[in-house]
Amino acid sequence: MTDIYKTRKSERAPQQSLCAQNRFSMFSVLRISLRAVTLATILAMSAIAPASAQDTPRAKALSKRVLCMCGGCEDSVGLCNHPGGTFSGPCETARGMQKDLDAHVTRGESDDQILQAMVEQYGPTVLVEPPKKGFDLLAWIMPIAVPLIALVLVWEVVRRWRHKATLAPAGGPQVSPEFLVRAQREANREPGREHDE
Amino acid sequence: MDILGSFALLLAFLTAVYAVLAGIAGILTRRTLLTKSARNAGMAVFVLVTVAVGCLEYFFFSNDFSIVYVVEHSNRALPGFYKFAALWAGQEGSLLFWSWLLSIYAFLVLFLNRKRHPELMPYVGVVLAGVQTFFLTLNNFVATPFRVLAGPDGAGVLHLAKMSEGHGLTPLLQYPEMVIHPPMLYLGYTGFSVPFAFALAALLGRYPGEKWIHITRRWTMIAWCVQSIGILLGAHWAYAMLGWGGYWAWDPVENASLLPWITGTAFLHSVMMQEKRGMMKVWNVWLVFTTFMLCILGTMLTRSGVVSSVHAFAQSSIGSWFVGFLIITFVVCFAAYWKNRDYLRSDNQLDSLVSRESSFLFNNLILLAACFAVLWGTLFPVLSEWVQGSKISVGAPFFNKVNVPIALFLLLLTGVGPLLAWRKTSFDALQRNFAWPFGAGILAGVIGFTFGFRDIYSLLCLILGVFVTLTIASEFFRGARVISARDGTNFFTAMGELTMRNTRRYGGYVIHFGMVLVFIGIAGTPFNKDLQKEMAVGDSLRIGPYTVLCQNFDHLDNANFESDRATLEVFKNGKSDMMLFPERRLFHASQVTETMVAIQSSPLRDLYIVYAGRSPESGKPVIHAYLLPLIKWIWFGGIVVVLGTGLALLPNRRTALVLRPATERSWAEAIVEAAPAIGAVARRVEGHD
């Protein structure tokens, strides 16, 4: 698995550097024409450009939606971290994937297209979140559906209990010894303790 | 020694089995002598497991590298402190540790109640011994810690092994909090066995009334509190040790520890419905069953590696044993419930939708929803693989999206619930109680918004946090005013008096307040910033109000590890503020590298600096700086929660609801009650913020 992956990456390497050059020219044009204001703000905010490949906010955002496939960190590409490795920042795999993402962004693909491309390359585990379609949609539906069903049930229970409460006085109070103890306790309560727990 | 340890474990297993069988026989034949013998056997298990634990520790401290477990988790140069902690560093030791903690609880329960509840305790003894038997089975036959590293002809090879070195303790665990965090979590996991045993016992023995709840209230609270400490220490460890600027990654094992905590919280609330109104008896029994089963599930997720996790320090096929035990537990619980369900008939009635009762119902609904969401997300990859044949990932963003709204709703209920009266609350009372806390919350929201709290969830959290805090404050205020008017004491004395008269209620409020602080701390997350930069001596980087100047890089060496260290001077608003020393350590024995994060902590924000190592591309040192707002509130909130629990455990000053006179309390009980406080102190000593 890793071997296949490594050869793939080495094949891709020359392409990447080409893309990187392309991206630079394309981006300077784009930036000047369209995003001058945004850029100014971003520059002002961050002051220093990060050293890694995360050049655009979009690529950075995408890097948090894609899992690092090195198999050791279980983190997203953007958060990849190896406390036990020689370098605790993003590992080689994460940096490679980040470069891929940058290349995709430079080509002007949409987020969905990019994520789709990543899935084709690495398989469905690459997505940090389960996709919202097919069987995996259940992952999203259940945490909403189950509480809603539970809410309906609670509502039904409340309705029944209230029904009981309105019926109760008609039969006359049946006083159990336990209830008597509780009633005495509540009656003996001092002021300042009246709303107990 | 290894023979002594193994023998003690085997004997413990046999004794536990005997305790189960004799206990059942004693219940069936109603022979007091048999019951007594079963109880003594249950207590003897503690002694035997303690001997086994003592043996294993002896191997660690005598550097006996003929024992596989010692070789794998220790080395000569390991500090004594960590040699002790190496007990729970791996699979076999952790399970032994589980057994041991359970045996301690069982011993205390059986010993403290030896003259009380004669019709309930035999059942409790059987249940506890049953759980103990399962873990001792694992200790003896599946994961024995006393395996000897031996060649075919014994002695010579053994001698060689003894002379050699161990692989060392995982550096990740070589951190003071790691010595406390696992025991706390395990104490929580095992602690929920006590209310579980009592609930099952009360059901099996048809023990009348709410007595089992009264008996186990303190045990449950201690288990809950210890679990809270464990979770927060784990979060703090992840924060201070893993060097990614976060504290909670929704890792399966973290989730596993959260699940029983959530159901335990629900249980602590819903028992009040049963105590005050005799409602929800079935629900409570099932809540405590669920909590226990989630504890077992949590141990299984940690120990078996069913779901991949950074915590899976030891993985094996032990999972099937746990699945088996879970099934048995469920069957026993269900059978007990089905057979005796008529005994659980509750006098459920509800007078109004706007009442304390309904707020408890919603509280439980929300907590269970959160529990389900976490469980669902944790197990979904397994389910997906099973159904579709392909694994998928369920990462932190999923859990955040699903759980943050649920948590905020819960926070709202924390404010609303306690102010609703039992039975029925009038609209006027609602207005009177909520108008100004709610108004102040909105005001805080507006102020927060203008000061840059521009994240919707964070903003809501701030509004609700202020709202809840003020409702709690108003409760103290109103109660204290009544007392000070009547007794003529000053206001603060009255407040103390009020609290001490109903420690459970006001301790509960303090816990709520602690949770508010934790929530506020979490609300800082969307405003995190980070920056990674290659730095040479003389370079600087700017983040927020801080400028970090690189002064020096040096190299340290000792018997356990060598380390690369950066010396950084931090300037705040242009003025020199402090020095920070982030490190990277290379541990000799394991040849594993570890980051030592340097943190400058303040209530407003933490400056968190990681020396990430040398860049693989340029070879220059890389510094990763994070600016993390409000994190400190989480740890502080945790301390408040612990103090609140301590308060709630104190007996009330006037004996209105006291179960037994204070004079009867024995030393052991006092120690048990002091445990959370000790934990809190230890936590403060250890925490470096």
Coordinates of N, CA and C in Angstrom, one line a residue, chain A:
Chain A
M1 N 0.9 -1.2 0.0 CA 0.0 0.0 0.0 C 0.9 1.2 0.0
T2 N 1.8 1.3 1.0 CA 2.7 2.5 1.0 C 3.6 2.5 -0.2
D3 N 4.0 1.3 -0.7 CA 4.9 1.3 -1.8 C 4.3 1.9 -3.0
I4 N 3.1 1.4 -3.3 CA 2.3 1.9 -4.4 C 2.2 3.4 -4.3
Y5 N 1.9 3.8 -3.1 CA 1.7 5.2 -2.9 C 2.9 6.0 -3.2
K6 N 4.1 5.5 -2.7 CA 5.3 6.2 -2.9 C 5.7 6.4 -4.4
T7 N 5.5 5.3 -5.1 CA 5.9 5.4 -6.6 C 5.0 6.4 -7.2
R8 N 3.7 6.4 -6.9 CA 2.8 7.3 -7.4 C 3.3 8.7 -7.2
K9 N 3.7 8.9 -6.0 CA 4.1 10.3 -5.6 C 5.3 10.7 -6.4
S10 N 6.3 9.8 -6.6 CA 7.5 10.2 -7.3 C 7.2 10.5 -8.8
E11 N 6.2 9.7 -9.3 CA 5.8 10.0 -10.7 C 5.3 11.5 -10.8
R12 N 4.6 11.8 -9.7 CA 3.9 13.1 -9.8 C 4.8 14.3 -9.6
A13 N 6.0 14.0 -9.0 CA 6.9 15.1 -8.6 C 7.2 16.1 -9.6
P14 N 7.6 15.8 -10.9 CA 7.9 16.8 -11.8 C 6.7 17.7 -12.2
Q15 N 5.6 17.0 -12.3 CA 4.4 17.8 -12.6 C 4.1 18.9 -11.6
Q16 N 4.4 18.5 -10.3 CA 4.1 19.4 -9.3 C 4.9 20.7 -9.4
S17 N 6.2 20.5 -9.7 CA 7.0 21.7 -9.7 C 6.5 22.6 -10.9
L18 N 6.1 22.0 -12.0 CA 5.6 22.8 -13.1 C 4.4 23.6 -12.7
C19 N 3.5 22.8 -12.0 CA 2.3 23.4 -11.5 C 2.6 24.6 -10.6
A20 N 3.6 24.4 -9.8 CA 3.9 25.4 -8.8 C 4.3 26.7 -9.5
Q21 N 5.1 26.6 -10.6 CA 5.5 27.8 -11.4 C 4.2 28.4 -12.0
N22 N 3.4 27.6 -12.6 CA 2.2 28.1 -13.2 C 1.4 28.9 -12.2
R23 N 1.3 28.2 -11.1 CA 0.4 28.8 -10.1 C 0.9 30.2 -9.7
F24 N 2.2 30.4 -9.7 CA 2.7 31.6 -9.3 C 2.3 32.8 -10.2
S25 N 2.5 32.5 -11.5 CA 2.1 33.6 -12.5 C 0.6 33.8 -12.4
M26 N -0.1 32.7 -12.5 CA -1.6 32.8 -12.5 C -2.1 33.6 -11.2
F27 N -1.4 33.2 -10.1 CA -1.9 33.8 -8.9 C -1.6 35.3 -8.8
S28 N -0.5 35.7 -9.3 CA -0.2 37.1 -9.1 C -1.2 37.9 -9.9
V29 N -1.6 37.4 -11.1 CA -2.6 38.1 -11.9 C -3.9 38.2 -11.1
L30 N -4.3 37.0 -10.7 CA -5.6 37.0 -9.9 C -5.6 37.9 -8.7
R31 N -4.5 37.8 -8.0 CA -4.4 38.6 -6.8 C -4.5 40.1 -7.1
I32 N -3.8 40.5 -8.1 CA -3.8 41.9 -8.4 C -5.1 42.4 -8.8
S33 N -5.7 41.6 -9.7 CA -7.0 42.0 -10.3 C -8.1 41.9 -9.4
L34 N -8.2 40.7 -8.7 CA -9.5 40.4 -8.0 C -9.4 40.5 -6.5
R35 N -8.2 40.2 -6.0 CA -8.2 39.9 -4.5 C -7.3 40.9 -3.8
A36 N -7.1 42.0 -4.4 CA -6.1 43.0 -3.8 C -6.5 43.3 -2.3
V37 N -7.8 43.6 -2.2 CA -8.3 44.0 -0.9 C -8.1 42.9 0.1
T38 N -8.6 41.7 -0.3 CA -8.5 40.5 0.6 C -7.1 40.3 1.0
L39 N -6.2 40.3 0.0 CA -4.8 40.0 0.3 C -4.2 41.0 1.3
A40 N -4.6 42.2 1.1 CA -4.0 43.2 2.0 C -4.4 42.9 3.4
T41 N -5.7 42.6 3.6 CA -6.1 42.3 4.9 C -5.4 41.1 5.5
I42 N -5.3 40.0 4.6 CA -4.7 38.8 5.1 C -3.3 39.1 5.5
L43 N -2.6 39.8 4.6 CA -1.2 40.1 4.9 C -1.0 40.9 6.2
A44 N -1.9 41.8 6.3 CA -1.9 42.7 7.5 C -2.1 41.8 8.8
M45 N -3.0 40.9 8.6 CA -3.3 40.0 9.8 C -2.2 39.0 10.1
S46 N -1.7 38.4 9.1 CA -0.7 37.3 9.4 C 0.7 37.8 9.4
A47 N 0.9 39.0 8.8 CA 2.2 39.7 8.8 C 3.3 38.8 8.2
I48 N 3.4 37.6 8.5 CA 4.5 36.8 7.9 C 3.8 35.6 7.1
A49 N 4.3 35.3 5.9 CA 3.7 34.2 5.2 C 4.3 32.9 5.8
P50 N 3.4 31.9 6.0 CA 3.9 30.7 6.6 C 4.9 30.0 5.7
A51 N 5.8 29.2 6.3 CA 6.9 28.6 5.6 C 6.5 27.4 4.8
S52 N 5.4 26.7 5.2 CA 5.0 25.5 4.5 C 4.2 25.9 3.3
A53 N 3.7 24.8 2.6 CA 3.1 25.1 1.3 C 1.7 25.7 1.4
Q54 N 1.2 25.9 2.6 CA -0.2 26.3 2.6 C -0.4 27.8 2.2
D55 N -0.4 28.0 0.9 CA -0.3 29.3 0.4 C -1.6 30.1 0.5
T56 N -2.7 29.3 0.2 CA -4.0 30.0 0.1 C -4.9 29.6 1.2
P57 N -5.7 30.5 1.7 CA -6.7 30.1 2.7 C -7.5 29.0 2.3
R58 N -7.9 28.9 1.0 CA -8.7 27.8 0.6 C -8.0 26.5 0.7
A59 N -6.8 26.5 0.3 CA -6.0 25.2 0.4 C -5.9 24.8 1.8
K60 N -5.7 25.8 2.7 CA -5.6 25.5 4.1 C -6.9 25.0 4.7
A61 N -8.0 25.6 4.2 CA -9.3 25.0 4.7 C -9.5 23.6 4.2
L62 N -9.1 23.4 3.0 CA -9.3 22.0 2.4 C -8.4 21.0 3.1
S63 N -7.2 21.5 3.6 CA -6.3 20.6 4.2 C -6.8 20.0 5.5
K64 N -7.8 20.8 6.1 CA -8.4 20.3 7.3 C -9.6 19.3 7.1
R65 N -9.9 19.2 5.8 CA -11.0 18.2 5.5 C -10.5 16.9 4.9
V66 N -9.2 16.8 4.8 CA -8.6 15.7 4.2 C -7.6 15.1 5.2
L67 N -7.7 13.7 5.3 CA -6.9 13.1 6.3 C -5.5 12.8 5.8
C68 N -4.5 12.9 6.6 CA -3.1 12.6 6.2 C -3.1 11.1 6.2
M69 N -2.6 10.5 5.0 CA -2.7 9.1 4.8 C -1.4 8.4 5.2
C70 N -0.6 9.0 6.1 CA 0.7 8.3 6.4 C 0.4 7.1 7.3
G71 N -0.8 7.1 7.9 CA -1.1 5.9 8.8 C -0.6 6.0 10.2
G72 N 0.1 7.1 10.5 CA 0.6 7.2 11.9 C 0.0 8.3 12.7
C73 N -0.7 9.3 12.1 CA -1.0 10.4 12.9 C -2.6 10.5 13.1
E74 N -3.4 10.0 12.2 CA -4.8 10.0 12.3 C -5.3 11.5 12.3
D75 N -4.5 12.4 11.8 CA -4.9 13.8 11.8 C -5.2 14.2 10.3
S76 N -5.8 15.4 10.2 CA -5.9 15.9 8.9 C -4.6 16.4 8.4
V77 N -4.5 16.6 7.1 CA -3.3 17.1 6.5 C -2.8 18.4 7.1
G78 N -3.8 19.3 7.4 CA -3.5 20.6 8.0 C -3.0 20.5 9.4
L79 N -3.4 19.4 10.1 CA -3.0 19.3 11.5 C -2.1 18.2 11.8
C80 N -1.5 17.6 10.7 CA -0.7 16.5 10.9 C 0.5 16.8 11.9
N81 N 0.7 15.8 12.7 CA 1.6 16.0 13.8 C 2.1 14.7 14.3
H82 N 3.5 14.6 14.4 CA 4.1 13.4 14.9 C 4.9 13.6 16.1
P83 N 4.3 13.6 17.3 CA 5.1 13.8 18.5 C 6.3 12.9 18.6
G84 N 6.1 11.6 18.1 CA 7.2 10.7 18.3 C 8.2 10.6 17.2
G85 N 8.0 11.4 16.2 CA 8.9 11.4 15.0 C 10.1 12.3 15.2
T86 N 10.9 12.4 14.2 CA 12.1 13.3 14.3 C 11.6 14.7 14.0
F87 N 10.5 14.9 13.3 CA 10.0 16.2 13.0 C 8.5 16.2 13.4
S88 N 8.1 17.1 14.3 CA 6.8 16.9 14.8 C 5.8 17.7 14.0
G89 N 6.3 18.5 13.0 CA 5.3 19.2 12.1 C 4.7 18.2 11.1
P90 N 4.1 18.8 10.0 CA 3.5 17.9 9.0 C 4.6 16.9 8.5
C91 N 4.2 15.7 8.3 CA 5.2 14.7 7.8 C 5.3 14.8 6.3
E92 N 6.1 13.9 5.7 CA 6.3 14.0 4.3 C 5.0 13.8 3.5
T93 N 4.3 12.8 4.0 CA 3.0 12.5 3.3 C 2.1 13.7 3.4
A94 N 2.0 14.3 4.5 CA 1.1 15.5 4.7 C 1.6 16.6 3.8
R95 N 2.9 16.8 3.7 CA 3.4 17.9 2.9 C 3.1 17.6 1.4
G96 N 3.3 16.3 1.0 CA 3.0 16.0 -0.4 C 1.5 16.2 -0.7
M97 N 0.6 15.8 0.2 CA -0.8 15.9 0.0 C -1.2 17.4 0.0
Q98 N -0.5 18.2 0.8 CA -0.8 19.6 0.8 C -0.4 20.2 -0.5
K99 N 0.7 19.8 -1.1 CA 1.1 20.3 -2.4 C 0.1 19.9 -3.5
D100 N -0.4 18.7 -3.4 CA -1.5 18.3 -4.3 C -2.7 19.2 -4.2
L101 N -3.1 19.5 -2.9 CA -4.2 20.3 -2.7 C -4.0 21.7 -3.3
D102 N -2.8 22.3 -3.1 CA -2.4 23.6 -3.7 C -2.6 23.5 -5.2
A103 N -2.0 22.4 -5.8 CA -2.1 22.3 -7.2 C -3.5 22.3 -7.7
H104 N -4.4 21.5 -7.0 CA -5.8 21.5 -7.4 C -6.4 22.9 -7.3
V105 N -6.1 23.6 -6.2 CA -6.7 24.9 -6.0 C -6.3 25.8 -7.1
T106 N -5.0 25.7 -7.5 CA -4.4 26.6 -8.5 C -5.1 26.3 -9.9
R107 N -5.5 25.1 -10.1 CA -6.1 24.8 -11.4 C -7.6 25.3 -11.4
G108 N -8.0 25.8 -10.3 CA -9.3 26.5 -10.2 C -10.4 25.5 -10.0
E109 N -10.2 24.3 -9.5 CA -11.2 23.3 -9.3 C -12.0 23.7 -8.1
S110 N -13.3 23.2 -8.1 CA -14.1 23.5 -6.9 C -13.8 22.6 -5.8
D111 N -14.2 22.9 -4.6 CA -13.9 22.1 -3.4 C -14.4 20.7 -3.6
D112 N -15.6 20.5 -4.1 CA -16.1 19.2 -4.3 C -15.2 18.4 -5.3
Q113 N -14.8 19.0 -6.4 CA -14.0 18.4 -7.4 C -12.7 17.9 -6.7
I114 N -12.1 18.8 -5.9 CA -10.8 18.4 -5.3 C -11.0 17.3 -4.4
L115 N -12.0 17.3 -3.5 CA -12.2 16.2 -2.6 C -12.5 14.9 -3.3
Q116 N -13.2 15.0 -4.4 CA -13.5 13.8 -5.2 C -12.2 13.3 -5.8
A117 N -11.4 14.1 -6.3 CA -10.1 13.7 -6.8 C -9.3 13.0 -5.7
M118 N -9.3 13.5 -4.5 CA -8.6 12.9 -3.4 C -9.1 11.5 -3.1
V119 N -10.5 11.4 -3.1 CA -11.1 10.1 -2.8 C -10.7 9.1 -3.9
E120 N -10.6 9.6 -5.1 CA -10.2 8.6 -6.2 C -8.8 8.2 -6.0
Q121 N -8.0 9.1 -5.5 CA -6.6 8.7 -5.3 C -6.3 7.9 -4.1
Y122 N -7.0 8.2 -3.0 CA -6.6 7.5 -1.7 C -7.7 6.6 -1.2
G123 N -8.9 6.7 -1.7 CA -10.0 5.9 -1.1 C -10.8 6.7 -0.2
P124 N -12.0 6.2 0.2 CA -12.9 7.1 1.0 C -12.4 7.5 2.4
T125 N -11.5 6.7 2.9 CA -11.0 7.1 4.3 C -10.3 8.5 4.3
V126 N -10.0 9.0 3.1 CA -9.2 10.3 3.1 C -10.1 11.4 3.6
L127 N -11.4 11.3 3.5 CA -12.2 12.4 3.9 C -12.3 12.4 5.5
V128 N -12.1 13.5 6.1 CA -12.2 13.6 7.5 C -13.6 13.3 8.0
E129 N -14.6 13.9 7.3 CA -16.0 13.6 7.7 C -16.6 12.6 6.7
P130 N -17.6 11.8 7.2 CA -18.2 10.9 6.3 C -19.0 11.7 5.2
P131 N -19.0 11.3 3.9 CA -19.7 12.0 2.9 C -21.2 12.0 3.1
K132 N -21.8 13.0 2.7 CA -23.3 13.1 3.0 C -24.1 12.5 1.8
K133 N -23.8 11.3 1.5 CA -24.6 10.5 0.5 C -24.5 9.0 0.8
G134 N -25.5 8.3 0.2 CA -25.5 6.9 0.4 C -25.6 6.4 1.8
F135 N -25.0 5.3 2.1 CA -25.1 4.8 3.5 C -24.5 5.7 4.5
D136 N -23.4 6.4 4.1 CA -22.7 7.3 5.0 C -23.6 8.5 5.5
L137 N -24.6 8.7 4.7 CA -25.6 9.8 5.2 C -26.1 9.5 6.5
L138 N -26.3 8.2 6.8 CA -26.8 7.8 8.1 C -26.0 8.4 9.3
A139 N -24.7 8.5 9.1 CA -23.8 9.0 10.1 C -24.3 10.4 10.5
W140 N -24.8 11.1 9.6 CA -25.3 12.5 9.9 C -26.7 12.5 10.3
I141 N -27.6 11.6 9.8 CA -29.0 11.7 10.1 C -29.3 11.2 11.5
M142 N -28.6 10.1 11.9 CA -29.0 9.5 13.1 C -28.8 10.4 14.4
P143 N -27.7 11.1 14.5 CA -27.6 12.0 15.7 C -28.7 13.1 15.7
I144 N -29.3 13.3 14.6 CA -30.4 14.3 14.7 C -31.8 13.5 14.9
A145 N -31.9 12.4 14.1 CA -33.2 11.7 14.1 C -33.4 11.0 15.5
V146 N -32.4 10.4 16.1 CA -32.6 9.7 17.3 C -33.1 10.7 18.5
P147 N -32.4 11.8 18.6 CA -33.0 12.7 19.7 C -34.4 13.2 19.3
L148 N -34.7 13.4 18.0 CA -36.0 13.8 17.7 C -37.0 12.7 18.1
I149 N -36.7 11.5 17.7 CA -37.6 10.4 18.1 C -37.8 10.4 19.6
A150 N -36.6 10.5 20.3 CA -36.7 10.5 21.8 C -37.5 11.6 22.3
L151 N -37.4 12.8 21.6 CA -38.2 13.9 22.0 C -39.7 13.6 21.9
V152 N -40.1 13.0 20.8 CA -41.5 12.6 20.6 C -41.9 11.6 21.7
L153 N -41.0 10.7 22.0 CA -41.3 9.7 23.1 C -41.5 10.4 24.4
V154 N -40.6 11.4 24.7 CA -40.6 12.1 26.0 C -42.0 12.9 26.0
W155 N -42.3 13.5 24.9 CA -43.5 14.2 24.8 C -44.7 13.4 25.2
E156 N -44.7 12.2 24.6 CA -45.8 11.2 24.8 C -45.9 10.8 26.3
V157 N -44.7 10.6 26.9 CA -44.6 10.2 28.3 C -45.2 11.4 29.1
V158 N -44.7 12.6 28.8 CA -45.2 13.8 29.6 C -46.7 13.9 29.5
R159 N -47.2 13.7 28.3 CA -48.7 13.8 28.1 C -49.4 12.8 29.0
R160 N -48.9 11.5 29.0 CA -49.5 10.5 29.8 C -49.5 10.8 31.2
W161 N -48.3 11.3 31.7 CA -48.1 11.6 33.1 C -49.0 12.7 33.5
R162 N -49.2 13.6 32.6 CA -50.1 14.8 33.0 C -51.5 14.3 33.1
H163 N -51.9 13.4 32.1 CA -53.2 12.8 32.1 C -53.5 12.2 33.5
K164 N -52.5 11.4 33.9 CA -52.6 10.7 35.2 C -52.8 11.7 36.3
A165 N -52.1 12.8 36.2 CA -52.1 13.8 37.3 C -53.5 14.4 37.4
T166 N -54.2 14.6 36.3 CA -55.5 15.2 36.3 C -56.5 14.2 36.8
L167 N -56.3 12.9 36.5 CA -57.2 11.9 37.0 C -57.1 11.6 38.5
A168 N -55.9 11.7 39.0 CA -55.5 11.2 40.3 C -56.5 11.7 41.4
P169 N -56.8 12.9 41.5 CA -57.6 13.4 42.7 C -59.0 12.7 42.8
A170 N -59.6 12.3 41.7 CA -60.9 11.7 41.7 C -61.0 10.5 42.5
G171 N -60.0 9.6 42.5 CA -60.0 8.4 43.2 C -59.7 8.6 44.7
G172 N -59.4 9.8 45.1 CA -59.1 10.0 46.5 C -57.6 9.6 46.7
P173 N -56.9 10.3 47.6 CA -55.5 10.1 47.8 C -55.2 8.8 48.5
Q174 N -54.3 8.0 47.8 CA -53.9 6.8 48.5 C -52.5 7.1 49.1
V175 N -52.4 7.1 50.4 CA -51.2 7.5 51.1 C -50.4 6.3 51.4
S176 N -49.2 6.2 50.8 CA -48.3 5.2 51.1 C -47.4 5.6 52.3
P177 N -46.8 4.7 53.0 CA -46.0 5.1 54.2 C -44.8 6.0 53.7
E178 N -44.3 5.6 52.5 CA -43.2 6.4 52.0 C -43.6 7.8 51.7
F179 N -44.8 8.0 51.1 CA -45.2 9.3 50.8 C -45.4 10.1 52.1
L180 N -45.9 9.4 53.1 CA -46.1 10.1 54.4 C -44.8 10.7 54.9
V181 N -43.8 9.8 54.9 CA -42.5 10.3 55.4 C -42.0 11.5 54.6
R182 N -42.2 11.4 53.3 CA -41.8 12.5 52.4 C -42.6 13.8 52.8
A183 N -43.8 13.6 52.9 CA -44.7 14.8 53.2 C -44.3 15.4 54.5
Q184 N -44.0 14.6 55.5 CA -43.6 15.1 56.8 C -42.3 15.9 56.7
R185 N -41.4 15.3 55.9 CA -40.1 15.9 55.7 C -40.3 17.3 55.1
E186 N -41.1 17.3 54.1 CA -41.3 18.6 53.4 C -42.0 19.6 54.2
A187 N -42.9 19.1 55.1 CA -43.7 20.0 56.0 C -42.8 20.6 57.0
N188 N -41.8 19.8 57.5 CA -40.9 20.3 58.5 C -39.8 21.2 58.1
R189 N -39.8 21.5 56.8 CA -38.7 22.2 56.2 C -38.7 23.7 56.7
E190 N -37.5 24.2 56.8 CA -37.4 25.6 57.3 C -37.5 26.6 56.2
P191 N -37.8 27.8 56.5 CA -37.7 28.8 55.5 C -36.3 29.0 54.9
G192 N -36.2 29.3 53.7 CA -34.8 29.4 53.1 C -34.4 28.1 52.5
R193 N -35.2 27.0 52.8 CA -34.9 25.7 52.2 C -36.1 25.3 51.4
E194 N -37.0 26.2 51.2 CA -38.3 25.7 50.7 C -38.2 25.1 49.3
H195 N -37.4 25.7 48.4 CA -37.2 25.0 47.2 C -36.0 24.1 47.2
D196 N -36.2 22.9 47.7 CA -35.1 22.0 47.9 C -34.7 21.3 46.7
E197 N -33.4 21.5 46.3 CA -32.8 20.9 45.2 C -33.7 20.8 44.0

